[in-house]
Tab-separated table of C-alpha atoms in Angstrom:
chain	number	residue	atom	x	y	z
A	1	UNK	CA	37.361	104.999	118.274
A	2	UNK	CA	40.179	103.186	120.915
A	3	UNK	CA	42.570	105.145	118.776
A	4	UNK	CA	45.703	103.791	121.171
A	5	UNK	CA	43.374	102.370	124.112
A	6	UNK	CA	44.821	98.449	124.392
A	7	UNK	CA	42.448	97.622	127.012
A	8	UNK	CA	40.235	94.472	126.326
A	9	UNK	CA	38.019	93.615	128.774
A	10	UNK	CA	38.148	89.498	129.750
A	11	UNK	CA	41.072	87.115	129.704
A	12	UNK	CA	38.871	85.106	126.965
A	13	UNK	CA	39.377	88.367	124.901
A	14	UNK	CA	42.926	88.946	126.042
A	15	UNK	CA	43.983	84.955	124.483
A	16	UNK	CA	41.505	85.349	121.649
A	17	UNK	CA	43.649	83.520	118.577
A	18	UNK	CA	45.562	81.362	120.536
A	19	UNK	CA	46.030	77.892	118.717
A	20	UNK	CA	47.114	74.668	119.625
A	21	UNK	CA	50.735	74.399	118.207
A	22	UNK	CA	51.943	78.406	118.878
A	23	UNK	CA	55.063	79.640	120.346
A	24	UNK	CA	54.233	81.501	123.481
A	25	UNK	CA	57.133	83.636	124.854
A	26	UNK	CA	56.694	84.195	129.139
A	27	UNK	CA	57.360	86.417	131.220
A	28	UNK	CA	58.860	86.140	135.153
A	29	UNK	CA	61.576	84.120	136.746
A	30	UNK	CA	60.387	81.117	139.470
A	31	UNK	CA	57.146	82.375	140.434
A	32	UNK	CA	58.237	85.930	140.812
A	33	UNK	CA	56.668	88.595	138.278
A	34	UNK	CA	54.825	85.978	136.134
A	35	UNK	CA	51.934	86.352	133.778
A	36	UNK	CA	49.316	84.713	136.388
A	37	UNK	CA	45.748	84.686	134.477
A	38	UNK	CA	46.973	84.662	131.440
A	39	UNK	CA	48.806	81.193	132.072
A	40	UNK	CA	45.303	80.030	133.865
A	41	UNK	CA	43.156	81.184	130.827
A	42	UNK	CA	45.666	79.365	128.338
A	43	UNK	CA	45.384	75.905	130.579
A	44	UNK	CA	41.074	76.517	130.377
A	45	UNK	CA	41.422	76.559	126.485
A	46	UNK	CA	43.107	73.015	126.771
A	47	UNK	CA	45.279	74.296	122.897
A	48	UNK	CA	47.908	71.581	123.314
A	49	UNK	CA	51.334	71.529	121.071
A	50	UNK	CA	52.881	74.525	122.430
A	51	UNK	CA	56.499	75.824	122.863
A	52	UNK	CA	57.134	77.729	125.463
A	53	UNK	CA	60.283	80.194	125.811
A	54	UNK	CA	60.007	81.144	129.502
A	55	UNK	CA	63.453	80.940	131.927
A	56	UNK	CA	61.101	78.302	134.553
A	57	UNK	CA	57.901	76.176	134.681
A	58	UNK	CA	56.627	77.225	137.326
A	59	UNK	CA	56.068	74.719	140.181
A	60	UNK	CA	53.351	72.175	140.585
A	61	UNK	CA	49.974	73.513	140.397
A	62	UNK	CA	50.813	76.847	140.017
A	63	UNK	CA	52.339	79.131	137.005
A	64	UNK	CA	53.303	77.258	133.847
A	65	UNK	CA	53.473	74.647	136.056
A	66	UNK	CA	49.621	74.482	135.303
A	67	UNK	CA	50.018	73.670	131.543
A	68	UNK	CA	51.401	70.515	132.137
A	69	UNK	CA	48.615	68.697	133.828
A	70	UNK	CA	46.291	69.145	130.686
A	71	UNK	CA	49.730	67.917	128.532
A	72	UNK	CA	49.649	71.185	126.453
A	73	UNK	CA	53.217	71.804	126.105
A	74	UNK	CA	55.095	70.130	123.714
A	75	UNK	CA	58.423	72.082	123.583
A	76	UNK	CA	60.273	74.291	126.186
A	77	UNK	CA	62.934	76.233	126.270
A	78	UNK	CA	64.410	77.281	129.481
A	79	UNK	CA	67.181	77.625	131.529
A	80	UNK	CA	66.411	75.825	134.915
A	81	UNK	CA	63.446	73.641	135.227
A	82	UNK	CA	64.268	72.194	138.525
A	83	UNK	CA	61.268	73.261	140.411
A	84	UNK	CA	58.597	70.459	139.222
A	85	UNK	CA	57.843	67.351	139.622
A	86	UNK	CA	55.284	66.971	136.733
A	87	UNK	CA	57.827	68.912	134.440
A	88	UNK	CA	60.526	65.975	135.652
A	89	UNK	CA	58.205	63.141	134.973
A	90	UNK	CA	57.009	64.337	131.370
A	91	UNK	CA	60.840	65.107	130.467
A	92	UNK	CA	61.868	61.791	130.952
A	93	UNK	CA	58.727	60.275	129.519
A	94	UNK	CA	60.107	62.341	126.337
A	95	UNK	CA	56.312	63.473	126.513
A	96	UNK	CA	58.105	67.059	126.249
A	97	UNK	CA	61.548	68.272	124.795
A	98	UNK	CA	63.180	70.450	127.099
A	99	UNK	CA	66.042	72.590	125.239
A	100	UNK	CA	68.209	73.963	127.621
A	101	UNK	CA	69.261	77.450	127.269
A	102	UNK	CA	71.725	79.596	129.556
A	103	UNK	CA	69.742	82.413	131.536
A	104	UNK	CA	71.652	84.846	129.331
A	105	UNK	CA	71.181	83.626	125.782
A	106	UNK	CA	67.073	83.183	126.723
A	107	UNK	CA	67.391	86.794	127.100
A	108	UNK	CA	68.753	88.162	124.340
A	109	UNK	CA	66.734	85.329	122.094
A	110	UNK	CA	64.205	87.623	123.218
A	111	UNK	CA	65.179	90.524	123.108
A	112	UNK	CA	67.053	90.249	119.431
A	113	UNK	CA	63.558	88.544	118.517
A	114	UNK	CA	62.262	91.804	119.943
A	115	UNK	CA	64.180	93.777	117.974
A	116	UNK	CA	64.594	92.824	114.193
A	117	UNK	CA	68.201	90.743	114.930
A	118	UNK	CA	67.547	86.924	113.919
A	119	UNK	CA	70.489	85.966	115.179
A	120	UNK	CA	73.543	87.021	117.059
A	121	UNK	CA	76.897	85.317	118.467
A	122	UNK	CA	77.544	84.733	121.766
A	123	UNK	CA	80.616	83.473	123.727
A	124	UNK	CA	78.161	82.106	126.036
A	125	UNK	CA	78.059	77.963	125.480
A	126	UNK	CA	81.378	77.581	123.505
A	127	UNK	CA	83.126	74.687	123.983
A	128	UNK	CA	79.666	72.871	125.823
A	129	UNK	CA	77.419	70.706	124.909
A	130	UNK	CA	74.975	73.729	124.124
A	131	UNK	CA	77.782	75.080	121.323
A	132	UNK	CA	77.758	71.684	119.566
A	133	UNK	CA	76.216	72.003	115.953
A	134	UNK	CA	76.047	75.401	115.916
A	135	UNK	CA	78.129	77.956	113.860
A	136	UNK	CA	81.548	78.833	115.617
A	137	UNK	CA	83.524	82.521	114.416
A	138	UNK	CA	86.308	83.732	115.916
A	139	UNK	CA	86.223	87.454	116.658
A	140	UNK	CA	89.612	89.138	118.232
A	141	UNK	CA	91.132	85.665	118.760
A	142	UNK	CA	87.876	84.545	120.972
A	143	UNK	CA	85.441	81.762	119.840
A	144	UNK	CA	81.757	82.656	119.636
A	145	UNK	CA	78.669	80.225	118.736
A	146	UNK	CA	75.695	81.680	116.356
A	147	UNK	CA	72.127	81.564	118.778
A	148	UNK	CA	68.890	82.395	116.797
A	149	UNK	CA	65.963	84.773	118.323
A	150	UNK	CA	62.900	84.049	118.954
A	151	UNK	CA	59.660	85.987	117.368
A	152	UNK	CA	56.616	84.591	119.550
A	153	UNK	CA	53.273	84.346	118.353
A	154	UNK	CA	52.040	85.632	121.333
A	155	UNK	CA	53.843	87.022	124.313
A	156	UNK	CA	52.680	86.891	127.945
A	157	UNK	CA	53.621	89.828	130.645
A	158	UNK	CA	53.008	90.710	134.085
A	159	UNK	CA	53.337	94.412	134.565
A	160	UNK	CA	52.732	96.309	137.432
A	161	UNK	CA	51.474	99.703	136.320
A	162	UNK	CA	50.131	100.683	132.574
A	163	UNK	CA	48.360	103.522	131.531
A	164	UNK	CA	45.773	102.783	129.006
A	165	UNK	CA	47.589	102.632	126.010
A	166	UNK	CA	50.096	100.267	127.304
A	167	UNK	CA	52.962	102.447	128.429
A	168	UNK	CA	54.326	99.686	131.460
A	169	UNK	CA	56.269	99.841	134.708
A	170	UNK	CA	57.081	96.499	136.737
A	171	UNK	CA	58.014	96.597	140.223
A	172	UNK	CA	61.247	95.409	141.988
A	173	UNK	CA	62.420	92.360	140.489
A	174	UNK	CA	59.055	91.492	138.990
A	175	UNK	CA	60.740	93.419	135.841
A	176	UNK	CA	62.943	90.215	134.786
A	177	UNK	CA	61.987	88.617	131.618
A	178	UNK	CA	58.932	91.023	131.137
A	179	UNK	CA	60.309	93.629	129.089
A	180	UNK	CA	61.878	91.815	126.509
A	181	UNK	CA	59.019	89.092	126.087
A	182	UNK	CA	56.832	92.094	125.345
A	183	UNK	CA	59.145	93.366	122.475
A	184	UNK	CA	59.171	89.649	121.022
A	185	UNK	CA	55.240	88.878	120.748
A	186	UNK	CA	53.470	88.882	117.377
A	187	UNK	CA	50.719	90.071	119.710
A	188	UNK	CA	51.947	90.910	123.063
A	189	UNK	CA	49.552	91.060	125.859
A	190	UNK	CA	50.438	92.692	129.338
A	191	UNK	CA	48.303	92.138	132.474
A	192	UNK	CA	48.753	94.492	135.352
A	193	UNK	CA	47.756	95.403	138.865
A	194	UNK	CA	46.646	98.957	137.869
A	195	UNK	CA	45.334	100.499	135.150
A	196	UNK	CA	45.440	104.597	134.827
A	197	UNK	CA	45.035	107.378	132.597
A	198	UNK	CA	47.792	108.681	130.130
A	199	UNK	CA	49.697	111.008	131.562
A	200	UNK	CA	49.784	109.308	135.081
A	201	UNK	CA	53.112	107.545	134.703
A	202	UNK	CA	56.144	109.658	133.813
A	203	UNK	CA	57.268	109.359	130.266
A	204	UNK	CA	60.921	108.916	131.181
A	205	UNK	CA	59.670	106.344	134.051
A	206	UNK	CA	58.375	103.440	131.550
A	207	UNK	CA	60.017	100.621	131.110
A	208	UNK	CA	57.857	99.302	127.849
A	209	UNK	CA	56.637	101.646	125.828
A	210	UNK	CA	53.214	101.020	124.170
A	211	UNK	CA	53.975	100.327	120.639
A	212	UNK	CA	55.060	96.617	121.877
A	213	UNK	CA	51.856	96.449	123.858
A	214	UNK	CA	48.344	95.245	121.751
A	215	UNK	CA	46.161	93.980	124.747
A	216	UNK	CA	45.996	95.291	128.371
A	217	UNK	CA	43.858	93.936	131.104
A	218	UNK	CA	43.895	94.316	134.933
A	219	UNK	CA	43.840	91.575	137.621
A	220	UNK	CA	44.934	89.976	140.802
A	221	UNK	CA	47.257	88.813	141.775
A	222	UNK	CA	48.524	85.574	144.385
A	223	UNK	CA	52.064	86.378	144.116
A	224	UNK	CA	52.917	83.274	145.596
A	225	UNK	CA	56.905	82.942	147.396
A	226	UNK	CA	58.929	80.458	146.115
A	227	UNK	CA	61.108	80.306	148.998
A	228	UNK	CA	60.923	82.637	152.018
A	229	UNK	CA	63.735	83.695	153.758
A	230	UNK	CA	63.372	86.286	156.159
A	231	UNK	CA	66.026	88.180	158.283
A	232	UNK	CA	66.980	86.870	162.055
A	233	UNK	CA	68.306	88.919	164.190
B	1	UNK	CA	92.421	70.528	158.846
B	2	UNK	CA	90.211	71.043	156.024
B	3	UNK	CA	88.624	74.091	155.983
B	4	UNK	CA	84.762	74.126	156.564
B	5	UNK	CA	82.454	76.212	154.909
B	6	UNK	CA	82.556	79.242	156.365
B	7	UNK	CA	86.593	79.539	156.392
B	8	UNK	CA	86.144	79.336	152.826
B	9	UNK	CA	84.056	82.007	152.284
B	10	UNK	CA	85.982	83.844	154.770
B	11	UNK	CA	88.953	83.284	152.207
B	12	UNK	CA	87.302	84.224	149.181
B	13	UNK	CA	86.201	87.268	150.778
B	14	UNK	CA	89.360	88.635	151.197
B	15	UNK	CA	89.871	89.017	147.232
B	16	UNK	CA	86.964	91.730	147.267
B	17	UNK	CA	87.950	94.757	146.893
B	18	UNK	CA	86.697	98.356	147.268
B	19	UNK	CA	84.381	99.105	145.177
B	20	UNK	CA	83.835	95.869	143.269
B	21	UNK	CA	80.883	95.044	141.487
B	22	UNK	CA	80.728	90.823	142.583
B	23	UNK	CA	78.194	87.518	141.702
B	24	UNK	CA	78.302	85.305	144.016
B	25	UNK	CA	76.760	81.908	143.110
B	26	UNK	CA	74.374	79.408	144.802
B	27	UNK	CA	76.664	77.527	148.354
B	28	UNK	CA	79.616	78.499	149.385
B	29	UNK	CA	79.509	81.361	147.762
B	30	UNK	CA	76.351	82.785	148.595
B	31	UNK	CA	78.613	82.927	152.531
B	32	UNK	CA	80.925	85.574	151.227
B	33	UNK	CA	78.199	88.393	152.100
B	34	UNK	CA	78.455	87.448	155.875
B	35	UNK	CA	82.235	88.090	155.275
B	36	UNK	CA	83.063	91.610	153.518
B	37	UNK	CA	85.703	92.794	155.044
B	38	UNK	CA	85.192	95.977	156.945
B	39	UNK	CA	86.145	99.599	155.436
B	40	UNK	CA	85.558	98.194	151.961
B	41	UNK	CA	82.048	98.706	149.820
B	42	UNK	CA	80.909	95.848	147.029
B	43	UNK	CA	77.739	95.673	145.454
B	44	UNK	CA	76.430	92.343	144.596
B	45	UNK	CA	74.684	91.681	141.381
B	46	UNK	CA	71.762	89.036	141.233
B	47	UNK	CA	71.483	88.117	137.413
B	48	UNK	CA	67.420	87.881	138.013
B	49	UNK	CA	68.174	91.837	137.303
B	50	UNK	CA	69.375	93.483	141.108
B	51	UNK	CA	72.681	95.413	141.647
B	52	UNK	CA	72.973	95.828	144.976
B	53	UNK	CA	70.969	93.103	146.567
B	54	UNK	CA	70.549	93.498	150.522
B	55	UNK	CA	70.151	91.068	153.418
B	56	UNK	CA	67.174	88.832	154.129
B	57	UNK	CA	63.724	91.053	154.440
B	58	UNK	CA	62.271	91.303	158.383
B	59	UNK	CA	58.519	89.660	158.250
B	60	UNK	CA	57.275	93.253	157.437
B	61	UNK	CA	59.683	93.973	154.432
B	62	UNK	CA	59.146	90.571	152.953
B	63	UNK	CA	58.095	91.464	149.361
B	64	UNK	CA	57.258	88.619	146.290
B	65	UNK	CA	58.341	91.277	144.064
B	66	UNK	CA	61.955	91.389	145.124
B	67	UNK	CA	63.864	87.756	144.804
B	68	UNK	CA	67.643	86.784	143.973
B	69	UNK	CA	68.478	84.525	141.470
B	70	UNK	CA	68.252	81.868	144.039
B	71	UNK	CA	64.226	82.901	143.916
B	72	UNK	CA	65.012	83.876	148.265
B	73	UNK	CA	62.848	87.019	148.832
B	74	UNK	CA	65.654	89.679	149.800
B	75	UNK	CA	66.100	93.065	150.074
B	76	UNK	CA	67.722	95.977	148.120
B	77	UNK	CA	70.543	97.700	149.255
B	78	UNK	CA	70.478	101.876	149.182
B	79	UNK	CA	72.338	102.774	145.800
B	80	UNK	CA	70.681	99.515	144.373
B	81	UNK	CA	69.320	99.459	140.270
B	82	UNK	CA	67.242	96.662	139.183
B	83	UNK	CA	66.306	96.624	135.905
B	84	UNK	CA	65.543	93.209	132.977
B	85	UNK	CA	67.121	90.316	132.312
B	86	UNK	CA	68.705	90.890	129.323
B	87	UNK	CA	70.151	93.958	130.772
B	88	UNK	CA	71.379	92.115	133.507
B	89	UNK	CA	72.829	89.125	131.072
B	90	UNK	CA	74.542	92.819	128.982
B	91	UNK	CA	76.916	93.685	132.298
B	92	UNK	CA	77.403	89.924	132.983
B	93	UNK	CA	78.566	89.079	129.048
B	94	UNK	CA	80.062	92.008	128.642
B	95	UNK	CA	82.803	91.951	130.994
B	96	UNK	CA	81.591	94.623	133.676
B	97	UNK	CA	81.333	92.236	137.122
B	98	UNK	CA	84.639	92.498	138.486
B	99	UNK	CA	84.391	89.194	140.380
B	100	UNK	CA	82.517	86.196	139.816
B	101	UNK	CA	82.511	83.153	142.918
B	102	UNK	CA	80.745	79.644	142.141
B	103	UNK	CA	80.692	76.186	142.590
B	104	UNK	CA	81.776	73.450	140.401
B	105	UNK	CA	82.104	69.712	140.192
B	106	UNK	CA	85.068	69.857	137.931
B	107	UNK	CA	88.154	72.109	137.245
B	108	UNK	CA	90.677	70.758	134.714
B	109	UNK	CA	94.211	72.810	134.500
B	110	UNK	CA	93.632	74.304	131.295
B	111	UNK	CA	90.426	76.379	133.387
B	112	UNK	CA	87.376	74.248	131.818
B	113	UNK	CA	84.966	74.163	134.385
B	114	UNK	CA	82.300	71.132	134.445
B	115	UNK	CA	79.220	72.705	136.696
B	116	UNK	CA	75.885	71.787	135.764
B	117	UNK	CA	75.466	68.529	134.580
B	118	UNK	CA	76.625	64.748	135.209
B	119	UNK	CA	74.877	62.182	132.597
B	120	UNK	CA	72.516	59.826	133.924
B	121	UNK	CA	71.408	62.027	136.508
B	122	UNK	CA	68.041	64.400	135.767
B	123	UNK	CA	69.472	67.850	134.495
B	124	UNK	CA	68.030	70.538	135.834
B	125	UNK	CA	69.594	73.450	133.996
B	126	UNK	CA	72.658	75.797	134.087
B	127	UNK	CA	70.559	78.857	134.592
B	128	UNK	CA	72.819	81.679	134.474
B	129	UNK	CA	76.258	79.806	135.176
B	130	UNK	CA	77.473	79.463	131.507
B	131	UNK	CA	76.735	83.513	131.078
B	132	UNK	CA	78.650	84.220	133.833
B	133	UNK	CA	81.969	82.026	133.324
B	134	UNK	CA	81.855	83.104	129.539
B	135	UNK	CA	81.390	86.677	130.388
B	136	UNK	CA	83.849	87.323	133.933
B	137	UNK	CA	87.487	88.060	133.654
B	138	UNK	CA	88.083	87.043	137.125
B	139	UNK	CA	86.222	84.506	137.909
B	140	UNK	CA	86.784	82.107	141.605
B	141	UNK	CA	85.765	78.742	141.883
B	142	UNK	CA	84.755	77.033	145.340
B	143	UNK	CA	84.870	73.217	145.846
B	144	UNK	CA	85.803	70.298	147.655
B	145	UNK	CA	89.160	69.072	146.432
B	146	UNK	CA	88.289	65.954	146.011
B	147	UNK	CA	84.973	63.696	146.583
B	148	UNK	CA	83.989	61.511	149.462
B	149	UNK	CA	85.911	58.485	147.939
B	150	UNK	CA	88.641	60.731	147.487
B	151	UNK	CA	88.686	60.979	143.458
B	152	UNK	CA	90.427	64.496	142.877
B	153	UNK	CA	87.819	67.507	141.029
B	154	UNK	CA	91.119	69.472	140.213
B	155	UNK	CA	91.682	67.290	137.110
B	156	UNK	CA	93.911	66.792	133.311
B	157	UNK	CA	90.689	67.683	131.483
B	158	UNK	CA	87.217	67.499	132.832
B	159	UNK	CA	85.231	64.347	132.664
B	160	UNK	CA	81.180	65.909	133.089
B	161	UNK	CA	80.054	68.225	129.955
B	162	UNK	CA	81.454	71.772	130.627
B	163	UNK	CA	79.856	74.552	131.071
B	164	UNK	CA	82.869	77.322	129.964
B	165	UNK	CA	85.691	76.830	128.194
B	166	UNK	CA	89.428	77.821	129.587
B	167	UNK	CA	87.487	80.646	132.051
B	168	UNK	CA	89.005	79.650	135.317
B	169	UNK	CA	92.068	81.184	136.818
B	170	UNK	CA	91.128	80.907	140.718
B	171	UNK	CA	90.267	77.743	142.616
B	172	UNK	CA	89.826	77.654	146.565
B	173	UNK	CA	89.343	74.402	147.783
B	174	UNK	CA	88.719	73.203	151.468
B	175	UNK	CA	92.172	72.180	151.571
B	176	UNK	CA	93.935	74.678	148.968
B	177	UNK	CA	94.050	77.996	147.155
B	178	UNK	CA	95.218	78.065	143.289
B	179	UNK	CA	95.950	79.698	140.420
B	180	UNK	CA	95.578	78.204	137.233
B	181	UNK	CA	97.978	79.206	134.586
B	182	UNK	CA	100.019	77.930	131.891
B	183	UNK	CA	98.298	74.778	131.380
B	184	UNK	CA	98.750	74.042	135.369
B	185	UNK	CA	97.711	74.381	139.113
B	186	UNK	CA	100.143	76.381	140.812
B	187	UNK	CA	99.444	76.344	144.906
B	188	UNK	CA	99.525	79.299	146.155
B	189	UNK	CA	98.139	78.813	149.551
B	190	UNK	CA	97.371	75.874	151.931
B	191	UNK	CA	94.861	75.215	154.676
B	192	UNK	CA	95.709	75.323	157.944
B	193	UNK	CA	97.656	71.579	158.867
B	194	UNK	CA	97.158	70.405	155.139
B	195	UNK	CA	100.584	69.279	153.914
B	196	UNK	CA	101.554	69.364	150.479
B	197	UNK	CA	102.336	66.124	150.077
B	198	UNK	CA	98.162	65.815	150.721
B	199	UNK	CA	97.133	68.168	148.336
B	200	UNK	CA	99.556	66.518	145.776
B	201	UNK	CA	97.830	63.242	146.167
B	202	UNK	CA	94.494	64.503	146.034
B	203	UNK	CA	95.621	67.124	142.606
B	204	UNK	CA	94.764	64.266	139.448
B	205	UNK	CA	95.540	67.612	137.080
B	206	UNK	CA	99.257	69.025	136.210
B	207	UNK	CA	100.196	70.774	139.915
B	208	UNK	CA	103.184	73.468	140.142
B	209	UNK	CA	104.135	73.540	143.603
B	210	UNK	CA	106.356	76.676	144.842
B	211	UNK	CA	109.559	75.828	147.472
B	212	UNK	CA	107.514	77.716	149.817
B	213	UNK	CA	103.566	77.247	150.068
B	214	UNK	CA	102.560	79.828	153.608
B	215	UNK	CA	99.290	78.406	155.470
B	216	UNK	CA	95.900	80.249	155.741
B	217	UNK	CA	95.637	81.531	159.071
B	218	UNK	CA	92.230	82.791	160.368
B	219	UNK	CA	91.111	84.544	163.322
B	220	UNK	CA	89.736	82.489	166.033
């Protein structure tokens, strides 16, 4: 009986189901706190079509960046993509549609998605080119544009802790998109550094409870720095 | 003389106050740390999810775990909280920074900003800039005053796609400080040897200019 034990015990079993035109919602931001393995074992697959809801692609040969050498992503939404070469180059070969969303709305997409919301306004865009063709209501004499969420049907997540039945903790900034990608996954699956017993972590210390949580596998970790800056005395 | 970079953030800094929670954008603004005037206390937010980011890390504290929203490794202050995005996006949209600073390419006098985007050239994103101008009260904006060829950014209306809607009310460029009110520029402030009549010519947008406009002064 696994009862609540999420554990599986390979990154082929952790992707199992994964087809070639699925949403995938993504954890991190740049390269920090991002779903490492589980990006790698999507590129050895080679499923193609996807849309990705992640705030970055990653760089060049590393991160989400990786999905785009094989051509497997056919939508993205995101809301600085700035980092990549490849990503440029496929953009303006209209080889993938970008839709460009503000840091914020990405977010609660997510986290509404997450949530049971399918929608929600946001003053965030009005009056841009990201309001345009969407619904406009005025609430206390302020203009607000209608954004829909985003259910994925899967959801990748770099924790840093989890106890075997998927209570997680991140670590420093490494938290950023994590949480609320995990609420907003069909099946959600959460790789982290450790793996320990119930009853390890404090109850009133997790940051995603279980319940979001259907597969759990540890791994390592590059952690590669985007850009290092270091104090000088 | 125009001011240079760091006299602007030196400027900017002086609108902090104590205890002000602040969001200081990519450039210019990112300078305004260095400048916090003493005997006050601010915590700076990082939308990536850190209240109370710290200087740079030494070699030893260096940490891919802990990054602004620039993606520089940093540090966190004591009294720091870090904590998701969409938390982070919750105090930013809902009004709780007390001072937002950022770049722009455009201003108009009706406060549209124009930030993120000029057609024909790649587009990279607005990351979390349209969040923040929709979401701040008080919100400064640091630029040049006008471009190389001398076309004035403090403009009628905004030519580039905007990225917030009649959210400006502060503009500090190298050559003036501004409020914009009432459909106008009104010049508060000056740089040090910048006339008026300069900062007319360079001001394309509606510019209210008071009998008296005092000049910056800063320390040597």
């Amino acid at each position: 009986m696994a009862g609540f034990d999420k554990r599986v015990t390979s990154y082929a079993e952790a992707m199992d189901g994964i087809e070639s035109g699925m949403t995938v919602i993504a954890g991190g931001f740049g390269l920090c706190g991002i779903p490492e393995n589980l990006i790698a074992e999507i590129k050895r697959r080679g499923v193609k079509d996807l849309t990705i809801y992640s705030n970055n692609c990653g760089v060049d040969g590393f991160g989400l960046g990786l999905l785009l050498e094989d051509k497997q992503i056919r939508r993205f939404y995101a809301s600085y993509v700035g980092e990549n070469a490849l990503f440029e180059r496929q953009m303006l070969d209209g080889e993938i549609e970008v839709i460009l969303t503000p840091q914020g709305t990405l977010a609660e997409k997510m986290r509404a998605g997450g949530a049971g919301i399918p929608a929600f306004y946001t003053a965030t865009g009005y009056g841009t080119p990201i309001g345009e063709g969407k619904e406009v209501r005025e609430f206390n004499g302020r203009h607000y544009i209608l954004e829909e969420s985003v259910v994925g049907d899967f959801a990748i997540v770099k924790g840093w802790k989890a106890d075997r039945y998927g209570n997680v903790v991140y670590r420093n900034t490494a938290q950023n998109f994590n949480p609320v990608a995990a609420t907003a996954g069909r099946i959600t699956v959460v790789e982290v550094e450790e793996i320990v017993e119930p009853g390890e972590l404090k109850p009133d210390q997790i940051h995603t409870p279980g319940i979001y949580v259907d597969r759990l596998i540890q791994g390592t970790f590059e952690k590669r720095i985007e850009k290092r800056t270091v104090h000088q005395d | 003389m125009a001011l240079t970079r760091e006299q602007m953030a030196m400027r900017v800094a002086r609108e902090l106050e104590d205890g002000f929670y602040v969001n200081l954008g990519i450039g210019i603004p990112t300078l305004v740390a260095n400048y916090i005037p003493d005997g006050i206390d601010v915590m700076l937010q990082s939308e990536n999810g850190l209240l109370g980011m710290g200087r740079f890390p030494t070699e030893e504290e260096l940490d891919p775990d802990m990054i602004n929203a620039g993606k520089q490794t940093v540090t966190a202050r004591p009294g720091a909280a870090i904590f998701s995005s969409a938390e982070s996006f919750a105090m930013i949209r809902g009004g709780h920074v007390d001072l937002t600073v950022l770049g722009a390419f455009e201003v108009d006098q009706n406060g549209n900003i124009a930030s993120w985007m000029v057609p024909g050239k790649l587009i990279k994103g607005m990351g979390g800039a349209m969040d923040l101008v929709a979401g701040a009260e008080n919100i400064i904006c640091t630029m040049t005053h006008a471009s190389k060829h001398g076309e004035s950014k403090l403009l009628e209306s905004c030519n580039l796609p905007l990225t917030g809607a009649g959210c400006i009310n502060r503009v500090l460029t190298d050559l003036a400080y501004l409020e914009i009110k009432d459909g106008a520029f009104h010049l508060k402030e000056r740089a040090p040897g910048v006339s008026v009549e300069e900062i007319k010519s360079l001001t394309a947008g509606k510019l209210v200019v008071p009998d008296h406009v005092p000049e910056m002064t800063f320390a040597a």
